[in-house]
Amino acid sequence: MKKRVLITGAAGFLGSHLCDRFIKEGYRVVAMDNLITGDLKNIEHLFPLEQFEFYHTDVSNYVHVAGELDYILHFASPASPIDYLKIPIQTLKVGSLGTHNLLGLAKAKNARILIASTSEIYGDPLVHPQSEDYYGNVNTIGPRGVYDEAKRFQESITMAYHRFHGLETRIVRIFNTYGPRMRLNDGRVIPAFMGQALRGEDITVFGDGKQTRSFCYVDDQVEGIYRLLLSDYSDPVNIGNPNEITIGDFAKEIIELTGTNQKVVYKELPQDDPLKRKPDISLAKELLNWEPRVHRGEGMRITFEYFKTLSKEELEKREHKDFTKHIRR
């Protein structure tokens, strides 16, 4: 019988690509999303499939899945600063209560669970590059702390379930990932620059442009996650691309890629925005025989082609999501 996997955050950017991968590998996929930041259009091509089912569910409240489960992948969470600064409490709840609910489900189903952590648990790092044994430099009460601390707690409770209950757990620390299905106006640098290019606007760089990021194409990220799930390693593993670039140089690459002639304008750097971001992937290479394959130039070209397919209405939207109905005052 085909193995069955539950993927939370399934209508999001990474979650939808994971649904595709597990369908391709012959799994039955149970997809969950409350659609607070996800979009059904990311997975609508899977709805006709007999081996795919979708539940509109908020995992922070309660999770129930009938029948057997072999694996759970917990990817439900706002993931961009523009989201988690607007819905900070929901961000904290899905990382804490949502994770607790899913760990309980994994225990009840005797399923292996992989949770999506993040490079943000390193905060604004004081070591470079960041390896899994670095504990981070995080402002717990800063505006970004709602995301960072949700993920750090998520790691802690996952390891507690692993140690106390003997649950099979996996933790992936995801570094900046990009590709088709990213939301154009979610506040992250790649869709922001590409959206500005398509609209003919100036490119906005926050800070002096000397801060760095390391961008991993989504297919490479999904491959790393897939290998980690099927491994026998329970401690956190960095999955990302160590090819580092300054944001200033990246802005120039986007201008060249898009064939536009924009100016680069500089604005104040947001509070606690990391100045350095580069994964040490030695562990992933050794454990999983994994490293990224897609060159940044190729991945960015594919991503830009995706954004070019968006309608004029989608392209001109300034606020991609309205969170008012999800916020309780």
mmCIF file of C-alpha atoms in Angstrom, residues 7-275:
data_model
loop_
_atom_site.group_PDB
_atom_site.id
_atom_site.type_symbol
_atom_site.label_atom_id
_atom_site.label_comp_id
_atom_site.label_asym_id
_atom_site.label_seq_id
_atom_site.Cartn_x
_atom_site.Cartn_y
_atom_site.Cartn_z
ATOM 1 C CA ILE A 7 1.906 18.182 4.924
ATOM 2 C CA THR A 8 0.844 21.294 6.853
ATOM 3 C CA GLY A 9 1.189 24.703 5.221
ATOM 4 C CA ALA A 10 0.543 22.786 2.004
ATOM 5 C CA ALA A 11 -0.821 25.751 0.035
ATOM 6 C CA GLY A 12 2.251 27.845 0.767
ATOM 7 C CA PHE A 13 5.352 28.249 -1.349
ATOM 8 C CA LEU A 14 7.475 25.414 0.043
ATOM 9 C CA GLY A 15 4.538 23.286 1.157
ATOM 10 C CA SER A 16 3.067 23.158 -2.340
ATOM 11 C CA HIS A 17 6.379 22.066 -3.865
ATOM 12 C CA LEU A 18 6.629 19.340 -1.213
ATOM 13 C CA CYS A 19 3.134 18.136 -2.171
ATOM 14 C CA ASP A 20 4.324 17.857 -5.786
ATOM 15 C CA ARG A 21 7.420 15.913 -4.776
ATOM 16 C CA PHE A 22 5.599 13.391 -2.601
ATOM 17 C CA ILE A 23 2.916 12.832 -5.250
ATOM 18 C CA LYS A 24 5.715 12.243 -7.766
ATOM 19 C CA GLU A 25 7.336 9.739 -5.393
ATOM 20 C CA GLY A 26 4.096 7.744 -5.180
ATOM 21 C CA TYR A 27 2.810 8.822 -1.764
ATOM 22 C CA ARG A 28 -0.755 9.586 -0.765
ATOM 23 C CA VAL A 29 -0.719 13.217 0.372
ATOM 24 C CA VAL A 30 -2.967 14.749 3.023
ATOM 25 C CA ALA A 31 -2.609 18.535 2.686
ATOM 26 C CA MET A 32 -3.599 21.029 5.389
ATOM 27 C CA ASP A 33 -3.646 24.818 5.370
ATOM 28 C CA ASN A 34 -5.729 27.557 6.983
ATOM 29 C CA LEU A 35 -4.950 29.774 3.952
ATOM 30 C CA ILE A 36 -3.913 32.732 6.115
ATOM 31 C CA THR A 37 -0.799 33.135 3.939
ATOM 32 C CA GLY A 38 -1.149 30.150 1.584
ATOM 33 C CA ASP A 39 -3.068 30.156 -1.686
ATOM 34 C CA LEU A 40 -5.135 27.312 -3.163
ATOM 35 C CA LYS A 41 -3.903 28.157 -6.660
ATOM 36 C CA ASN A 42 -0.533 26.669 -5.617
ATOM 37 C CA ILE A 43 -2.075 23.198 -5.265
ATOM 38 C CA GLU A 44 -5.214 23.348 -7.428
ATOM 39 C CA HIS A 45 -3.520 21.171 -10.069
ATOM 40 C CA LEU A 46 -3.432 18.336 -7.492
ATOM 41 C CA PHE A 47 -7.139 18.370 -6.581
ATOM 42 C CA PRO A 48 -8.229 15.974 -9.365
ATOM 43 C CA LEU A 49 -5.799 13.296 -8.120
ATOM 44 C CA GLU A 50 -7.202 10.360 -6.158
ATOM 45 C CA GLN A 51 -4.061 10.228 -3.989
ATOM 46 C CA PHE A 52 -4.422 13.861 -2.858
ATOM 47 C CA GLU A 53 -6.785 15.282 -0.236
ATOM 48 C CA PHE A 54 -7.011 18.776 1.245
ATOM 49 C CA TYR A 55 -8.318 20.037 4.586
ATOM 50 C CA HIS A 56 -8.884 23.711 5.386
ATOM 51 C CA THR A 57 -7.636 23.507 8.976
ATOM 52 C CA ASP A 58 -5.825 25.692 11.517
ATOM 53 C CA VAL A 59 -3.381 23.323 13.182
ATOM 54 C CA SER A 60 -2.964 25.746 16.108
ATOM 55 C CA ASN A 61 -6.485 24.818 17.248
ATOM 56 C CA TYR A 62 -6.831 21.083 16.644
ATOM 57 C CA VAL A 63 -5.608 18.433 14.230
ATOM 58 C CA HIS A 64 -7.356 15.193 13.336
ATOM 59 C CA VAL A 65 -6.550 12.830 10.479
ATOM 60 C CA ALA A 66 -8.468 9.587 10.079
ATOM 61 C CA GLY A 67 -6.536 6.485 9.123
ATOM 62 C CA GLU A 68 -2.853 5.669 9.142
ATOM 63 C CA LEU A 69 -0.021 8.179 8.661
ATOM 64 C CA ASP A 70 3.583 7.311 7.930
ATOM 65 C CA TYR A 71 5.069 10.808 7.891
ATOM 66 C CA ILE A 72 4.185 14.361 8.945
ATOM 67 C CA LEU A 73 5.885 17.469 7.567
ATOM 68 C CA HIS A 74 5.033 20.601 9.571
ATOM 69 C CA PHE A 75 5.460 23.634 7.305
ATOM 70 C CA ALA A 76 2.547 25.740 8.553
ATOM 71 C CA SER A 77 3.779 29.210 9.525
ATOM 72 C CA PRO A 78 4.002 32.728 8.174
ATOM 73 C CA ALA A 79 7.528 32.930 6.790
ATOM 74 C CA SER A 80 8.110 36.492 5.633
ATOM 75 C CA PRO A 81 8.675 39.525 7.861
ATOM 76 C CA ILE A 82 5.751 41.424 6.360
ATOM 77 C CA ASP A 83 3.493 38.537 7.455
ATOM 78 C CA TYR A 84 4.749 37.778 10.937
ATOM 79 C CA LEU A 85 4.979 41.457 11.892
ATOM 80 C CA LYS A 86 1.256 41.782 11.044
ATOM 81 C CA ILE A 87 0.130 38.513 12.658
ATOM 82 C CA PRO A 88 2.637 38.027 15.481
ATOM 83 C CA ILE A 89 0.376 36.037 17.804
ATOM 84 C CA GLN A 90 -0.715 33.615 15.074
ATOM 85 C CA THR A 91 2.976 33.134 14.228
ATOM 86 C CA LEU A 92 3.806 32.253 17.817
ATOM 87 C CA LYS A 93 0.781 29.958 18.112
ATOM 88 C CA VAL A 94 1.485 27.879 15.008
ATOM 89 C CA GLY A 95 5.089 27.370 16.128
ATOM 90 C CA SER A 96 4.076 26.374 19.655
ATOM 91 C CA LEU A 97 0.479 25.099 19.887
ATOM 92 C CA GLY A 98 0.478 23.905 16.272
ATOM 93 C CA THR A 99 3.718 22.006 16.740
ATOM 94 C CA HIS A 100 2.438 20.503 20.002
ATOM 95 C CA ASN A 101 -0.728 19.297 18.269
ATOM 96 C CA LEU A 102 1.219 17.724 15.411
ATOM 97 C CA LEU A 103 3.730 16.035 17.702
ATOM 98 C CA GLY A 104 0.772 14.554 19.562
ATOM 99 C CA LEU A 105 -0.684 13.342 16.277
ATOM 100 C CA ALA A 106 2.666 11.823 15.270
ATOM 101 C CA LYS A 107 2.815 10.006 18.612
ATOM 102 C CA ALA A 108 -0.753 8.707 18.235
ATOM 103 C CA LYS A 109 -0.130 7.529 14.659
ATOM 104 C CA ASN A 110 3.404 6.256 15.310
ATOM 105 C CA ALA A 111 4.494 8.520 12.435
ATOM 106 C CA ARG A 112 7.849 10.161 11.781
ATOM 107 C CA ILE A 113 7.600 13.965 11.890
ATOM 108 C CA LEU A 114 9.829 16.561 10.219
ATOM 109 C CA ILE A 115 9.483 20.152 11.360
ATOM 110 C CA ALA A 116 10.506 23.187 9.329
ATOM 111 C CA SER A 117 12.855 25.347 11.333
ATOM 112 C CA THR A 118 14.783 28.280 9.900
ATOM 113 C CA SER A 119 18.100 30.069 9.665
ATOM 114 C CA GLU A 120 16.365 32.810 11.679
ATOM 115 C CA ILE A 121 17.000 30.792 14.843
ATOM 116 C CA TYR A 122 20.591 32.059 14.479
ATOM 117 C CA GLY A 123 19.292 35.648 14.642
ATOM 118 C CA ASP A 124 21.865 38.270 13.633
ATOM 119 C CA PRO A 125 24.768 35.824 13.873
ATOM 120 C CA LEU A 126 28.098 36.523 15.500
ATOM 121 C CA VAL A 127 29.734 33.562 13.734
ATOM 122 C CA HIS A 128 30.017 33.088 10.001
ATOM 123 C CA PRO A 129 29.041 30.853 8.289
ATOM 124 C CA GLN A 130 26.405 29.383 10.602
ATOM 125 C CA SER A 131 26.722 25.730 11.588
ATOM 126 C CA GLU A 132 24.207 23.655 13.517
ATOM 127 C CA ASP A 133 26.184 23.873 16.778
ATOM 128 C CA TYR A 134 25.867 27.692 16.907
ATOM 129 C CA TYR A 135 23.201 28.779 19.412
ATOM 130 C CA GLY A 136 22.415 32.109 17.792
ATOM 131 C CA ASN A 137 22.115 35.791 18.667
ATOM 132 C CA VAL A 138 18.402 36.558 18.913
ATOM 133 C CA ASN A 139 16.545 39.534 20.356
ATOM 134 C CA THR A 140 13.724 37.656 22.084
ATOM 135 C CA ILE A 141 11.559 40.779 22.556
ATOM 136 C CA GLY A 142 12.269 42.492 19.238
ATOM 137 C CA PRO A 143 9.606 42.581 16.499
ATOM 138 C CA ARG A 144 11.232 39.671 14.637
ATOM 139 C CA GLY A 145 11.413 37.638 17.848
ATOM 140 C CA VAL A 146 7.896 36.297 17.289
ATOM 141 C CA TYR A 147 9.161 34.220 14.364
ATOM 142 C CA ASP A 148 12.621 33.427 15.710
ATOM 143 C CA GLU A 149 11.384 32.304 19.114
ATOM 144 C CA ALA A 150 8.434 30.351 17.687
ATOM 145 C CA LYS A 151 10.923 28.318 15.675
ATOM 146 C CA ARG A 152 13.370 27.930 18.566
ATOM 147 C CA PHE A 153 10.547 26.666 20.800
ATOM 148 C CA GLN A 154 9.444 24.379 17.976
ATOM 149 C CA GLU A 155 12.893 22.789 17.940
ATOM 150 C CA SER A 156 12.901 22.419 21.742
ATOM 151 C CA ILE A 157 9.515 20.704 22.033
ATOM 152 C CA THR A 158 10.348 18.456 19.071
ATOM 153 C CA MET A 159 13.527 17.263 20.761
ATOM 154 C CA ALA A 160 11.606 16.817 24.042
ATOM 155 C CA TYR A 161 9.135 14.491 22.290
ATOM 156 C CA HIS A 162 12.057 12.675 20.680
ATOM 157 C CA ARG A 163 13.872 12.152 23.978
ATOM 158 C CA PHE A 164 10.899 11.583 26.290
ATOM 159 C CA HIS A 165 8.539 9.634 24.028
ATOM 160 C CA GLY A 166 11.081 8.108 21.625
ATOM 161 C CA LEU A 167 9.270 9.814 18.726
ATOM 162 C CA GLU A 168 11.016 9.735 15.357
ATOM 163 C CA THR A 169 11.706 13.403 14.615
ATOM 164 C CA ARG A 170 13.636 15.405 12.012
ATOM 165 C CA ILE A 171 14.469 19.130 12.048
ATOM 166 C CA VAL A 172 15.426 21.083 8.935
ATOM 167 C CA ARG A 173 16.869 24.588 9.290
ATOM 168 C CA ILE A 174 15.874 26.268 6.050
ATOM 169 C CA PHE A 175 17.958 29.108 4.637
ATOM 170 C CA ASN A 176 16.625 31.657 2.120
ATOM 171 C CA THR A 177 14.748 29.676 -0.530
ATOM 172 C CA TYR A 178 13.204 30.978 -3.748
ATOM 173 C CA GLY A 179 11.423 29.878 -6.894
ATOM 174 C CA PRO A 180 8.017 29.812 -8.606
ATOM 175 C CA ARG A 181 4.941 30.320 -6.362
ATOM 176 C CA MET A 182 6.618 32.843 -4.088
ATOM 177 C CA ARG A 183 4.167 35.615 -3.239
ATOM 178 C CA LEU A 184 5.150 38.732 -5.140
ATOM 179 C CA ASN A 185 4.523 41.184 -2.312
ATOM 180 C CA ASP A 186 5.503 39.164 0.733
ATOM 181 C CA GLY A 187 8.346 41.490 1.682
ATOM 182 C CA ARG A 188 11.273 39.211 0.864
ATOM 183 C CA VAL A 189 14.075 40.508 -1.269
ATOM 184 C CA ILE A 190 13.729 38.337 -4.402
ATOM 185 C CA PRO A 191 10.013 38.941 -5.109
ATOM 186 C CA ALA A 192 10.420 42.556 -3.989
ATOM 187 C CA PHE A 193 13.223 43.260 -6.494
ATOM 188 C CA MET A 194 11.534 41.332 -9.310
ATOM 189 C CA GLY A 195 8.184 43.015 -8.690
ATOM 190 C CA GLN A 196 9.831 46.437 -8.772
ATOM 191 C CA ALA A 197 11.577 45.512 -12.006
ATOM 192 C CA LEU A 198 8.320 44.378 -13.636
ATOM 193 C CA ARG A 199 6.540 47.549 -12.527
ATOM 194 C CA GLY A 200 9.408 49.782 -13.658
ATOM 195 C CA GLU A 201 10.050 51.094 -10.145
ATOM 196 C CA ASP A 202 13.316 51.914 -8.421
ATOM 197 C CA ILE A 203 14.877 48.962 -6.618
ATOM 198 C CA THR A 204 14.766 49.437 -2.850
ATOM 199 C CA VAL A 205 17.742 48.275 -0.811
ATOM 200 C CA PHE A 206 17.467 48.447 2.963
ATOM 201 C CA GLY A 207 20.657 49.441 4.759
ATOM 202 C CA ASP A 208 23.898 50.046 2.872
ATOM 203 C CA GLY A 209 23.519 46.924 0.693
ATOM 204 C CA LYS A 210 26.528 45.222 2.267
ATOM 205 C CA GLN A 211 24.432 42.709 4.209
ATOM 206 C CA THR A 212 24.533 39.242 2.671
ATOM 207 C CA ARG A 213 22.111 36.451 1.827
ATOM 208 C CA SER A 214 22.562 32.962 0.375
ATOM 209 C CA PHE A 215 19.733 31.877 -1.936
ATOM 210 C CA CYS A 216 18.721 28.238 -2.452
ATOM 211 C CA TYR A 217 16.487 27.229 -5.374
ATOM 212 C CA VAL A 218 13.310 25.461 -4.289
ATOM 213 C CA ASP A 219 14.030 22.153 -6.079
ATOM 214 C CA ASP A 220 17.346 21.868 -4.226
ATOM 215 C CA GLN A 221 15.654 22.684 -0.920
ATOM 216 C CA VAL A 222 12.929 20.068 -1.466
ATOM 217 C CA GLU A 223 15.545 17.433 -2.329
ATOM 218 C CA GLY A 224 17.404 18.170 0.917
ATOM 219 C CA ILE A 225 14.205 17.988 2.966
ATOM 220 C CA TYR A 226 13.194 14.718 1.314
ATOM 221 C CA ARG A 227 16.571 13.124 2.036
ATOM 222 C CA LEU A 228 16.532 14.355 5.639
ATOM 223 C CA LEU A 229 13.056 12.899 6.268
ATOM 224 C CA LEU A 230 14.231 9.478 5.098
ATOM 225 C CA SER A 231 17.511 9.653 7.037
ATOM 226 C CA ASP A 232 18.039 8.379 10.578
ATOM 227 C CA TYR A 233 19.324 11.695 11.989
ATOM 228 C CA SER A 234 17.271 13.530 14.630
ATOM 229 C CA ASP A 235 19.300 16.689 15.346
ATOM 230 C CA PRO A 236 18.853 19.863 13.243
ATOM 231 C CA VAL A 237 20.385 20.045 9.754
ATOM 232 C CA ASN A 238 21.032 23.191 7.701
ATOM 233 C CA ILE A 239 19.652 23.040 4.162
ATOM 234 C CA GLY A 240 20.608 26.033 2.050
ATOM 235 C CA ASN A 241 23.002 27.334 -0.558
ATOM 236 C CA PRO A 242 26.342 28.649 0.771
ATOM 237 C CA ASN A 243 26.889 30.827 -2.328
ATOM 238 C CA GLU A 244 26.751 34.211 -0.559
ATOM 239 C CA ILE A 245 26.080 37.599 -2.176
ATOM 240 C CA THR A 246 25.622 41.141 -0.883
ATOM 241 C CA ILE A 247 22.184 42.658 -1.362
ATOM 242 C CA GLY A 248 23.790 45.546 -3.273
ATOM 243 C CA ASP A 249 25.382 43.170 -5.773
ATOM 244 C CA PHE A 250 22.175 41.153 -5.959
ATOM 245 C CA ALA A 251 20.243 44.289 -6.957
ATOM 246 C CA LYS A 252 22.667 44.709 -9.872
ATOM 247 C CA GLU A 253 22.124 41.064 -10.883
ATOM 248 C CA ILE A 254 18.355 41.600 -10.966
ATOM 249 C CA ILE A 255 18.679 44.722 -13.096
ATOM 250 C CA GLU A 256 20.847 42.755 -15.536
ATOM 251 C CA LEU A 257 18.504 39.732 -15.508
ATOM 252 C CA THR A 258 15.373 41.792 -16.118
ATOM 253 C CA GLY A 259 16.930 44.085 -18.713
ATOM 254 C CA THR A 260 15.573 47.119 -16.912
ATOM 255 C CA ASN A 261 17.291 50.404 -16.187
ATOM 256 C CA GLN A 262 16.224 51.176 -12.649
ATOM 257 C CA LYS A 263 17.930 53.217 -10.001
ATOM 258 C CA VAL A 264 18.818 51.610 -6.696
ATOM 259 C CA VAL A 265 17.505 53.583 -3.731
ATOM 260 C CA TYR A 266 18.544 53.004 -0.130
ATOM 261 C CA LYS A 267 16.306 52.995 2.950
ATOM 262 C CA GLU A 268 16.846 52.395 6.656
ATOM 263 C CA LEU A 269 17.553 48.804 7.703
ATOM 264 C CA PRO A 270 14.707 47.244 9.747
ATOM 265 C CA GLN A 271 15.371 46.402 13.407
ATOM 266 C CA ASP A 272 17.268 43.140 14.006
ATOM 267 C CA ASP A 273 17.603 42.415 10.275
ATOM 268 C CA PRO A 274 20.506 39.933 9.985
ATOM 269 C CA LEU A 275 23.657 41.388 8.424
#
